[in-house]
Every structure is written in C-alpha cells, then in structure tokens.
CSV table of C-alpha atoms in Angstrom, one decimal:
chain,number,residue,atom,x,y,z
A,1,UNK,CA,10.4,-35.8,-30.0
A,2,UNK,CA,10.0,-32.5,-31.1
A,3,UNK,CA,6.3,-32.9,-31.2
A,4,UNK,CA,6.3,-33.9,-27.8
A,5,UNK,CA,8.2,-31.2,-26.3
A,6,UNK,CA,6.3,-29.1,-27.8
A,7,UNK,CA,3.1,-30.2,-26.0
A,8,UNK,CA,5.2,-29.6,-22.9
A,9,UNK,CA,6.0,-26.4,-23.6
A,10,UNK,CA,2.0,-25.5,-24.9
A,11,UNK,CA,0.9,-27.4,-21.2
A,12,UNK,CA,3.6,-25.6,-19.5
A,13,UNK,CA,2.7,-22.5,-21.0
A,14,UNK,CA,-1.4,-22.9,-20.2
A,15,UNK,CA,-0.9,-23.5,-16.8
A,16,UNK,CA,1.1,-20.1,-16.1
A,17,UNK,CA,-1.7,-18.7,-17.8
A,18,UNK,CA,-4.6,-20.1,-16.4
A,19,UNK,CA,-3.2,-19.6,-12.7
A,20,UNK,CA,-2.8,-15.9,-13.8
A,21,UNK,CA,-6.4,-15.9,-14.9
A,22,UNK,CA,-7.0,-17.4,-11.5
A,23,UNK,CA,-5.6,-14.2,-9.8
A,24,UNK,CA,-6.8,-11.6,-12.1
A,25,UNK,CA,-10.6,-12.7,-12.2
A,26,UNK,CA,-11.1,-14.3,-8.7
A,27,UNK,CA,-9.2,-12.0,-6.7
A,28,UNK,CA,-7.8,-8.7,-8.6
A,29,UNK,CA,-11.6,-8.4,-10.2
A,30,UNK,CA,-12.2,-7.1,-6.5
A,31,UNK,CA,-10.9,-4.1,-6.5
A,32,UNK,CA,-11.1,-3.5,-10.7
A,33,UNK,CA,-15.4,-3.6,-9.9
A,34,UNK,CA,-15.5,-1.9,-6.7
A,35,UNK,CA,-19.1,-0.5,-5.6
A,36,UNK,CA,-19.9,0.9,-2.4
A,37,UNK,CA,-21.4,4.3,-1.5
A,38,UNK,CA,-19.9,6.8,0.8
A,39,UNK,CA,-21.9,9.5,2.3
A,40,UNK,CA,-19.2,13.0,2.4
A,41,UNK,CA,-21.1,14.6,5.0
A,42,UNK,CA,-22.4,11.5,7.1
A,43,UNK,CA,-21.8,13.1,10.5
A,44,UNK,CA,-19.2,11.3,12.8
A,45,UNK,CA,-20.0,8.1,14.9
A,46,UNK,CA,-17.1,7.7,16.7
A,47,UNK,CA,-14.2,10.3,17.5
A,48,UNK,CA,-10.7,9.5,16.1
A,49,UNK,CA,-7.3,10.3,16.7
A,50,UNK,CA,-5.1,10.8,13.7
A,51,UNK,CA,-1.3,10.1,14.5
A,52,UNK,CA,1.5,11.2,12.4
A,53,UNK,CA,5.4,10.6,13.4
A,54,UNK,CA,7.6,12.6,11.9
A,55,UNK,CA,11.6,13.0,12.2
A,56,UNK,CA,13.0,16.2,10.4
A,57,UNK,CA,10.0,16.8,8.4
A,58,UNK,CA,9.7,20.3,9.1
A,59,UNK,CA,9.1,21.3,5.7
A,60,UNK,CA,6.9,18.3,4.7
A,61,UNK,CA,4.5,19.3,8.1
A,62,UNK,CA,4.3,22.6,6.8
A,63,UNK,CA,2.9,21.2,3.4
A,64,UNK,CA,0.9,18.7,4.7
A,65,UNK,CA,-0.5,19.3,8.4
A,66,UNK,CA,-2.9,21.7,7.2
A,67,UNK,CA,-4.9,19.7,5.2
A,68,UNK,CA,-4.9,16.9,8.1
A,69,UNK,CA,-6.3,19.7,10.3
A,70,UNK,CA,-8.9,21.1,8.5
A,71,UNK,CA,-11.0,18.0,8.1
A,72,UNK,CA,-15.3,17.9,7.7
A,73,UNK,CA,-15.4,15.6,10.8
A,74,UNK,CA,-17.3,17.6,13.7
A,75,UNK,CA,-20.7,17.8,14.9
A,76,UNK,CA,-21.7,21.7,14.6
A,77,UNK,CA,-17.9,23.7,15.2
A,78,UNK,CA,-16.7,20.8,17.7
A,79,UNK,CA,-14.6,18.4,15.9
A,80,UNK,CA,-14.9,15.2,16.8
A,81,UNK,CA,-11.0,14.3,15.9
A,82,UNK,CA,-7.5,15.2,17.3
A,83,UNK,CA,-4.5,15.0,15.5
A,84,UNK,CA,-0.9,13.8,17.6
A,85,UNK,CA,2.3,14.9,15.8
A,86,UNK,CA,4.9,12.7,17.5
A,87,UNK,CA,8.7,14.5,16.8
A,88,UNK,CA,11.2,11.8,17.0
A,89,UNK,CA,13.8,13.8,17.8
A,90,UNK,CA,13.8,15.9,14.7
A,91,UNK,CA,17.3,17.7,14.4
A,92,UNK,CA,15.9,20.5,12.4
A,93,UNK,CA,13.2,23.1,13.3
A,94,UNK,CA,10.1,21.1,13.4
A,95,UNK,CA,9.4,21.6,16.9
A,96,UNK,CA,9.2,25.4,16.7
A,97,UNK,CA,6.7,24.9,13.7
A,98,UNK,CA,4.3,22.5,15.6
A,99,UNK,CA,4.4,24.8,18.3
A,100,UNK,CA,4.0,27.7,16.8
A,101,UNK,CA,0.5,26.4,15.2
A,102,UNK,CA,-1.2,25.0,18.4
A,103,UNK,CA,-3.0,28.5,19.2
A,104,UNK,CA,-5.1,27.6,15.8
A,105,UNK,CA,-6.2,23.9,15.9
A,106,UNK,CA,-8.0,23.0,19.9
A,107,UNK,CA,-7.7,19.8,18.5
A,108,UNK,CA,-3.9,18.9,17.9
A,109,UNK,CA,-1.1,18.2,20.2
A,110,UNK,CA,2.6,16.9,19.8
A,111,UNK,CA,4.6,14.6,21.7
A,112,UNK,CA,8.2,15.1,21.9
A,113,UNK,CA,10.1,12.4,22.1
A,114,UNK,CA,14.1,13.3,23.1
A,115,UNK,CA,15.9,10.2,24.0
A,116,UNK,CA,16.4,7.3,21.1
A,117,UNK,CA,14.9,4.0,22.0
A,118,UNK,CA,17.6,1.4,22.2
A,119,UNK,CA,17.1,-2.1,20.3
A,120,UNK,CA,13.7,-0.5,18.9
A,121,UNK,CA,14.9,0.7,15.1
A,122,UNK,CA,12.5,2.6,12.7
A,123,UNK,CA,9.4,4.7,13.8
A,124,UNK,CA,7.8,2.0,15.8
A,125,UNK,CA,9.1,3.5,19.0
A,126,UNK,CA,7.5,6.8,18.2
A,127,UNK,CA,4.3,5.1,16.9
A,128,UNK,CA,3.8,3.3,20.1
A,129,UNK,CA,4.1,6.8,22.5
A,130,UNK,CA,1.3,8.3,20.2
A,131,UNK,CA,-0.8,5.5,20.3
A,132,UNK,CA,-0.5,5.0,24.1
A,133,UNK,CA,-1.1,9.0,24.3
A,134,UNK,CA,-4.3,9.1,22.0
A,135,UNK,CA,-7.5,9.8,23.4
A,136,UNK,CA,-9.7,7.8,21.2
A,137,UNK,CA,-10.3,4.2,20.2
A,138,UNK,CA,-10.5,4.5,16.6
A,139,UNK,CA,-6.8,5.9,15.0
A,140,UNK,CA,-5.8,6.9,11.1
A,141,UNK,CA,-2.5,6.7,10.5
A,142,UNK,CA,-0.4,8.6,7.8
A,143,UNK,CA,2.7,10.1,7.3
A,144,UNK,CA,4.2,14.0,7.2
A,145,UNK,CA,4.5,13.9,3.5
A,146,UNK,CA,1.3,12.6,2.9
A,147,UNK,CA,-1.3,15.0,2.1
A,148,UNK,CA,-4.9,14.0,2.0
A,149,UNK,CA,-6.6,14.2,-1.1
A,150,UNK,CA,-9.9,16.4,0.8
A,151,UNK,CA,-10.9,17.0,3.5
A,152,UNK,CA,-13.2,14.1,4.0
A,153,UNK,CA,-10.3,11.8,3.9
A,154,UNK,CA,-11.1,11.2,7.6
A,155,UNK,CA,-15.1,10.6,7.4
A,156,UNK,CA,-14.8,8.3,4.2
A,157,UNK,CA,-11.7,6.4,6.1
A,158,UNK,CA,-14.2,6.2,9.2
A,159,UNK,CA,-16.9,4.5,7.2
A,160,UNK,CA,-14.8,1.6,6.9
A,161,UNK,CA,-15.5,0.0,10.9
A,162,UNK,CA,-18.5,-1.7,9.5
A,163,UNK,CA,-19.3,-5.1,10.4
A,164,UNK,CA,-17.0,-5.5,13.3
A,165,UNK,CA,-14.2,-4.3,10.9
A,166,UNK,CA,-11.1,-3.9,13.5
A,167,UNK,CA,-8.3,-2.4,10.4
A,168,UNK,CA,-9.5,-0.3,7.3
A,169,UNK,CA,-7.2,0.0,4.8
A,170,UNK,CA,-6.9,3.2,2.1
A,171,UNK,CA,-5.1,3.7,-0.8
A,172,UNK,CA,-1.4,5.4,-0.6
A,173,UNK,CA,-0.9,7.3,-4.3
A,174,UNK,CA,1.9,9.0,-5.0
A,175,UNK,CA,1.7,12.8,-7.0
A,176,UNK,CA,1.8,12.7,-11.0
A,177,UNK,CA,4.8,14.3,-12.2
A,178,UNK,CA,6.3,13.9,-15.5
A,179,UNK,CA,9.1,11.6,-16.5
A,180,UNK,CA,9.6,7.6,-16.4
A,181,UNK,CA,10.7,6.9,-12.8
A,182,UNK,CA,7.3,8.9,-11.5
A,183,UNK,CA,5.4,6.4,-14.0
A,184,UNK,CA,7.4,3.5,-12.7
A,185,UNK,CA,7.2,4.5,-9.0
A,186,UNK,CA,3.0,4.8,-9.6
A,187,UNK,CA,2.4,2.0,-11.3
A,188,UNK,CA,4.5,-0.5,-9.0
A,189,UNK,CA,2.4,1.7,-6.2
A,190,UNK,CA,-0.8,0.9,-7.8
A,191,UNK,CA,-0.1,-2.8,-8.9
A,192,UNK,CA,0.9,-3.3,-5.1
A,193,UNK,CA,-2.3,-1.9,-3.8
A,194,UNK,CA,-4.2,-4.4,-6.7
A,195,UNK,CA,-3.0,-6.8,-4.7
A,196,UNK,CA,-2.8,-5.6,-1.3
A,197,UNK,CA,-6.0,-4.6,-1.2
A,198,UNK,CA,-7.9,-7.0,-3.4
A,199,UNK,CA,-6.5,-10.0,-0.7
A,200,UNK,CA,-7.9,-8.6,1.8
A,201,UNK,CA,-11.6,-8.3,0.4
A,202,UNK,CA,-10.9,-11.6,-0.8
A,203,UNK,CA,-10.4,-12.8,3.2
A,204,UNK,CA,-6.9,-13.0,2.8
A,205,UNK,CA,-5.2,-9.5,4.4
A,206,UNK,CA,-1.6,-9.3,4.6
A,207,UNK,CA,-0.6,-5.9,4.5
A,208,UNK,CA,-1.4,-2.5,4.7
A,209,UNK,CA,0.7,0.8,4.1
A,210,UNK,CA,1.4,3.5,7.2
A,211,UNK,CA,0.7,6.5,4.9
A,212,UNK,CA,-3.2,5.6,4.8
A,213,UNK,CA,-4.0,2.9,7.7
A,214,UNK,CA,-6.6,3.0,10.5
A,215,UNK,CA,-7.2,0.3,13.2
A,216,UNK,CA,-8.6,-0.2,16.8
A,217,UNK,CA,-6.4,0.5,19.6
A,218,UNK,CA,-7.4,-2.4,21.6
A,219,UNK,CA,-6.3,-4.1,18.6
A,220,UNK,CA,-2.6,-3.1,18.8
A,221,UNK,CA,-2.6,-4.1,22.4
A,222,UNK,CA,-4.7,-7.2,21.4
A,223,UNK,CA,-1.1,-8.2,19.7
A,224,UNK,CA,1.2,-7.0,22.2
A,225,UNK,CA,1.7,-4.1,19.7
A,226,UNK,CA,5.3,-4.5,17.4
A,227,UNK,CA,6.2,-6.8,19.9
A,228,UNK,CA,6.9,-9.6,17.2
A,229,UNK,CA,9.0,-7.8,14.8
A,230,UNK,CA,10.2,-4.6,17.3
A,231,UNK,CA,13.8,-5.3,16.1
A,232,UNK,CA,13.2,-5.0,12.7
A,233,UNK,CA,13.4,-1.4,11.0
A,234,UNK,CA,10.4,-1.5,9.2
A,235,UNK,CA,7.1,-3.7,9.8
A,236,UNK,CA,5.0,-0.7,11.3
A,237,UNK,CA,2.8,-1.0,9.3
A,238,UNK,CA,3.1,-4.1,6.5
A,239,UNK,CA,3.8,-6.8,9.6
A,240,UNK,CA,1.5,-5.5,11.9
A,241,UNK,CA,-1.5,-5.5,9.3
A,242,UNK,CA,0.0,-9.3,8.9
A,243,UNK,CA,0.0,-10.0,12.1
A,244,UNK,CA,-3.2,-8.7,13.5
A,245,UNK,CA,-5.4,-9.4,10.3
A,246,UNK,CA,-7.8,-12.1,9.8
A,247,UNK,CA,-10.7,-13.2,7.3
A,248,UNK,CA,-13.2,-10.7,8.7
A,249,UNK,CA,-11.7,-8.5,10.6
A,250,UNK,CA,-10.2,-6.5,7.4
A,251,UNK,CA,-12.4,-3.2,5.8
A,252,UNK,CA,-11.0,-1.1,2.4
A,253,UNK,CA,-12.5,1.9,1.5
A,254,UNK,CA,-11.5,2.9,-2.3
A,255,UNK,CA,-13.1,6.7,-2.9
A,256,UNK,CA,-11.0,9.1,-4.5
A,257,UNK,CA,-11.3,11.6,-1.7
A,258,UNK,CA,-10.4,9.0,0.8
A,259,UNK,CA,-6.5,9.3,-0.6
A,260,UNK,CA,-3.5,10.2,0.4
A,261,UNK,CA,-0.6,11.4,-2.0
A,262,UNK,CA,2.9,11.3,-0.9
A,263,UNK,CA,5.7,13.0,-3.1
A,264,UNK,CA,7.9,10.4,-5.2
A,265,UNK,CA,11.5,9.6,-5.2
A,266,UNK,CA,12.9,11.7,-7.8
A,267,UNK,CA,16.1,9.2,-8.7
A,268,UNK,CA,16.5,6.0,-9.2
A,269,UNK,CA,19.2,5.1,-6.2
A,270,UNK,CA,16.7,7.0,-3.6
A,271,UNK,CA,13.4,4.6,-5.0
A,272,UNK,CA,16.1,1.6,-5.0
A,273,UNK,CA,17.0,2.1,-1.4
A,274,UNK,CA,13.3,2.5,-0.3
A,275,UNK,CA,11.6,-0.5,-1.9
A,276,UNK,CA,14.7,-2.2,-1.0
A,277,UNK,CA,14.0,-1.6,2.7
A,278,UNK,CA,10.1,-2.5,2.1
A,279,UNK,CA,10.9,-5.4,0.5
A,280,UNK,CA,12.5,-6.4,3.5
A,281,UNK,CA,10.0,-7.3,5.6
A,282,UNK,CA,8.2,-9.4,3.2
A,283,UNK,CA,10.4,-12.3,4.5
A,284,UNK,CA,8.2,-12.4,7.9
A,285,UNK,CA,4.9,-12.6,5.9
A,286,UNK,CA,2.4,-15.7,7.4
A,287,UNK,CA,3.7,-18.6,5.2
A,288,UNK,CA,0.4,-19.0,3.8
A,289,UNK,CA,1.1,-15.1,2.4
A,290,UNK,CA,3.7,-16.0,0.7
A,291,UNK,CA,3.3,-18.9,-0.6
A,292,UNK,CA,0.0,-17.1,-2.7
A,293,UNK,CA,2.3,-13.9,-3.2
A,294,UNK,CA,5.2,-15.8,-4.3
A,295,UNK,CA,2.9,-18.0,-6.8
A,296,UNK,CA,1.3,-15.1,-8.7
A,297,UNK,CA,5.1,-13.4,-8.7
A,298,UNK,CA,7.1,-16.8,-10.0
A,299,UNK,CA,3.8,-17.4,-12.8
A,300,UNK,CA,4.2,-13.7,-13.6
A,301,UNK,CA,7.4,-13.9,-14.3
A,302,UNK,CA,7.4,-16.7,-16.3
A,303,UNK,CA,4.5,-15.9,-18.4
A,304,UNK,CA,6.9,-14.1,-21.2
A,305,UNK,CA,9.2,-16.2,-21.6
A,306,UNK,CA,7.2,-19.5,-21.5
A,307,UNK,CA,5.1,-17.4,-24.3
A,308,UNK,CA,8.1,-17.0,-25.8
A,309,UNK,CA,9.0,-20.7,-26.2
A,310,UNK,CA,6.4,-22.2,-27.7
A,311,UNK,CA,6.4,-19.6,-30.7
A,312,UNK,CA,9.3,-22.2,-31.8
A,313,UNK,CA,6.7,-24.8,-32.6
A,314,UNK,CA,4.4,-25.1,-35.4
A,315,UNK,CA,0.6,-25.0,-36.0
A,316,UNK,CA,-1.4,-25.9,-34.5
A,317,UNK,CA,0.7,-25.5,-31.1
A,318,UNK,CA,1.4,-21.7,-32.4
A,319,UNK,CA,-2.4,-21.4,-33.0
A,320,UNK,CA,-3.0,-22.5,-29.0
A,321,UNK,CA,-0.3,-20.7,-27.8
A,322,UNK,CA,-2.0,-17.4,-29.4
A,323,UNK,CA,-5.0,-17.6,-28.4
A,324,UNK,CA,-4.3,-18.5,-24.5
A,325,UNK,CA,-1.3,-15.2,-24.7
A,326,UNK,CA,-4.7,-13.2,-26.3
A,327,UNK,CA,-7.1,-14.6,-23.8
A,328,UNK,CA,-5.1,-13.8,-20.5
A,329,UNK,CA,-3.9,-10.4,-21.9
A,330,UNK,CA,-7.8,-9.2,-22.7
A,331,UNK,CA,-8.8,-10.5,-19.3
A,332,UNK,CA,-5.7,-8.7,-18.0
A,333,UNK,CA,-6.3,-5.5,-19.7
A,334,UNK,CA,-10.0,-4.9,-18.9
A,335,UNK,CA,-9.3,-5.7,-15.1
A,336,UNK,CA,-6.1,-3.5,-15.3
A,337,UNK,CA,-8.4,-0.5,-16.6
A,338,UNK,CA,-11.3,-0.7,-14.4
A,339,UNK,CA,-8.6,-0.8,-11.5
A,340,UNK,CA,-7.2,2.3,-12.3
A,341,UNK,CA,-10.2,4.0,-13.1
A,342,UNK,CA,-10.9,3.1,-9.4
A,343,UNK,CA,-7.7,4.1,-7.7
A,344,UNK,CA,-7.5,7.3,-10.3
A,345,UNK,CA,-4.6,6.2,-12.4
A,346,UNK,CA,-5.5,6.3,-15.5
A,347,UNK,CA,-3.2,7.4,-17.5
A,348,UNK,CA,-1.2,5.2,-16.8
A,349,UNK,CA,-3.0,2.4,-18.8
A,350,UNK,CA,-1.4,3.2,-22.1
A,351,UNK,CA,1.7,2.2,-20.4
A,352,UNK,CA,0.6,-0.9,-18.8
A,353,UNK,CA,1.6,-4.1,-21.1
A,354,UNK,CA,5.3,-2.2,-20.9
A,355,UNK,CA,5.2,-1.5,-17.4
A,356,UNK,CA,4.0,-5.5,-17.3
A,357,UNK,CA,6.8,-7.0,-19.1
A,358,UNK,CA,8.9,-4.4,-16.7
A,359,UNK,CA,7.8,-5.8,-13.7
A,360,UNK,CA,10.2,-9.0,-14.9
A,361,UNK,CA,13.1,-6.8,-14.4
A,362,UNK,CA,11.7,-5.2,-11.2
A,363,UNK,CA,11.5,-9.0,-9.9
A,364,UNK,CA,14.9,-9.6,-10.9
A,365,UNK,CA,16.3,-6.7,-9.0
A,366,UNK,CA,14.7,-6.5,-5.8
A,367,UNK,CA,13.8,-9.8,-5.2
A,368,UNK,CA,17.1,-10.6,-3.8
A,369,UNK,CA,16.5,-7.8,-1.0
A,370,UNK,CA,14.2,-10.5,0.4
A,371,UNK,CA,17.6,-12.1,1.7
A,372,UNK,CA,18.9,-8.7,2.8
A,373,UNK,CA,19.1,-8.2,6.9
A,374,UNK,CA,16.7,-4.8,7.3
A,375,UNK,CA,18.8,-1.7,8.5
A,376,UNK,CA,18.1,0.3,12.0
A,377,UNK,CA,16.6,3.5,10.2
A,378,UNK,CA,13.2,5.0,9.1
C-alpha cells in the first residue's frame, strides 16, 4: 500500500513537472533567447501619435513629459511624431504646466476633458477622446509616470509594425530601488512580462500593459473600441490587447532602450490595492487564456508541495523525485537568467528560487481578487 501510493505521489509529482518544463522550454524560452536587430537611427516610416492620459499627475508630467518629447524620430528638424496629453479633469495644477510648455514642443497638444463620463469608469473615456483626436494611424501608449528609457523608445517601438503586425507590445519595468517590496514588485513585473510576452510570440496574445503599448487606430475602431468591457474600471489596456489580438497580428520588441520605467509602490497596502485591481480583469480573459494561464498557475503552485510529498518515500522513489526537482529547476534557472539578461533585471536572479517559492503565497493572496467586482476608478 504504501509502495503504491508512493508511485502516485512520484507520477503525480512528474507530471507537474513535466507540464512546467512544457511552459518554460516551449513557450518562456521565447523571450529567455530573444534575437532581433534594431536599427537606433533607422529614419521614421510612418508618423505616430503618442497619447498619454493623465489625472492629477502634475508632478509626474513634469518628470516624465520631457523625455517623451525629446524623441530621435524626425526626418532632418521636422519630427515625424506628436504627443496628446489628455487631462482628465485633473484637480491640481496640471493644466497650467501643459500649457505653460506648448511654446517649446510644435509637436504636442493637450485635450482637456471637464465633464466625467457617466457609466464609463477608469481612463478609457479619456483614452478614447485622444485616440479620436490623434492625427496619425500608428499610436504608443504610456503613462505620466512612465519615463522612457532613451530617446529612441519611439523608433525601436515603431519597428515592431512588421509583417502586418497591427499591436506591438514593450516592456513596462519599474525603477530599482532598494528594499524587499521594490524586489517583489520587479520580479512579479518581470515574471508577468515572461509570460505576457512570450504568449504572444508563441501565437497566443492575451495582454498587453498601457505604460508601453502601441496599435493601429483602425484597429480600435475595428473592435468597436472598449465597447466590450466600457463598464469595467480597468481593461484599457489588458482586455483590449485580448480582445483585438490574434495569432499574427501580435509584434514584441525587447531592446533595452525601447523601455519604459514607472516608479514603484512604496508599501505594501498601495501594491496590494493595485494588483488587486489588475487582477480584476483577468476574469474576462478568452477562455482559451485562461485555461493555459490557469494551468501553468495551479502546476506552479503545486510543484513544492507535491516535491514535498514524495520526500516521505524511500529509494528509489526519493532518487526520481530528485532528479526530476533537479531537472526542472536547471531548465528553470537557465531560462530565468537569459530572460532577465534580456529585460535588464539581473540582479534579481540571486533572488529568484525565493521569489519562486514566493510566488505560492502571491497566488494565495490575490488570487481571490479574481472574484472581486472591479471598482469605478483609475
């Protein structure tokens, strides 16, 4: 009997581990090996509009507009770009700033929106009046505390409409700061993007994050814009991406100049409350979506403790138990490393089997907020 169970528990214990090795060398390998050159200086072939909405983010717009201004994307001292704040009506002083800076940049513009829309929650209002009012086909969208990591953000985020590529999606890092919640917040931000971004080279998009996005206009109206999920909070960005994606419609550009960095929650309640909203919207995913996200999440979570389990048996069950926990960690680890090389987090790979096992308790806590009704705020 006890022999028996412990086959069970060995074969319970392989297959976890074997679908994890599924995920990590057939689909996460993706963005780990990476390898496509980017020309800095290729000059622009198509104009953009870059579209940031912002609600009392005076302070973060005086960071971070600069650098969205100042891009490399002209031909000769024309640039080929414009960038449309839209103030949703912003209670502090962000609409003397914005105005006080249009002299400098022919290229920018704000929209000022005054009135709340009623029964449309979150920024997708907003979002909508500066997509209808951009001039160009091609938009970038990011967010007023984003700052882009150069000022080629916007011609390496461009070269991703290849191939009939309708949605190009970038990588969203967060600033490096010491202390254990900034490690947490980057690495959950990074093994998101692993995944986010590795489905959709893989064929399989489902998301993409606001704070470094770009699609086609005639896209969004394609999709009757936020129509689908206008009642929900959040979406803008995640549910659209969902929505409008398909197996070859999707691009990813991965350059470390083609980032954005945001500033990070600073206490635990504040990055609570935000992934708690993100997570959301998860519920509305394609069912296909989550059925593969909810796979690699339940075998993830698992993995320990089955591991844990069949340590109770003897040789040679221990022996095979060993050497599959050894097998899918190595696989794990290599793929792990050459991913953050790629999205430039590497120091945070001496942290990563903790941060692993971690991401058990980070299951436990916010997978609940699947269940949670999304609130009518940014």
């Amino acid at each position: 009997m006890f022999d028996h169970l412990g086959e069970i528990a060995l074969y319970s214990f392989a297959v976890i581990a074997g679908i994890q090795i599924c995920y990590y060398l057939f689909i996460f390998s993706r963005v780990a090996f990476y390898s496509r050159k980017f020309e800095q200086d290729q000059p622009p072939a198509e104009k953009f509009s870059v579209i940031i909405c912002a609600k009392d983010e005076e302070l973060n717009l005086q960071r971070n507009l600069p650098g969205v201004l100042q891009q490399r994307y002209h031909h000769h001292l024309t640039p080929d770009y414009e960038v449309i704040v839209v103030n949703d009506n912003s209670e502090d002083d962000s609409r003397y700033y914005l105005q006080s800076i249009e002299p400098g940049y022919p290229h920018y513009r704000t929209i000022e929106i005054k009135q709340p829309a009623k029964f449309i929650p979150g920024k997708k209002f907003p979002l909508s009046m500066g997509l209808r009012g951009a001039a160009h086909e091609n938009v970038l969208l990011t967010d007023a505390d984003c700052k882009p990591a150069s000022t080629y953000w916007l011609s390496l985020m461009s070269q991703g409409f290849t191939e009939n590529k309708e949605i190009v999606l970038g990588y969203g890092a967060y600033h490096k700061k010491p202390g254990f919640l900034n490690k947490v917040i980057r690495y959950e931000t990074f093994f998101s993007a692993l995944q986010h971004l590795s489905f959709a080279m893989s064929g399989m998009a489902y998301m993409g994050v606001g704070r470094n996005l770009a699609y086609k206009r005639e896209l969004f109206y394609r999709h009757k814009g936020f129509t689908s999920h206008q009642h929900l909070a959040g979406g803008d960005d995640d549910l659209f991406v969902n929505t409008a994606a398909n197996r070859k419609n999707v691009g990813v550009v991965i350059h470390k100049k083609a980032f954005t960095y945001s500033e990070p929650k600073t206490s635990w309640n504040s990055w609570f409350r935000q992934k708690t909203r993100h997570m959301t919207t998860g519920k509305h995913y394609r069912f296909f979506h989550k059925m593969v996200l909810g796979l690699f999440s339940l075998t993830h979570f698992l993995f320990y403790p089955a591991f844990i389990f069949t340590l109770f048996f003897p040789a040679p069950l221990l022996w095979y138990s060993l050497g599959i926990f050894g097998g899918k960690l190595l696989i794990q680890t290599i793929i792990n490393f050459c991913a953050m090389r790629k999205l430039d987090e590497r120091d945070l790979f001496k942290y990563a089997w903790f941060m692993d096992i971690f991401m058990l308790l980070y299951y436990v806590v916010f997978t609940p907020a699947l269940l949670i009704k999304s609130k009518n705020r940014w």
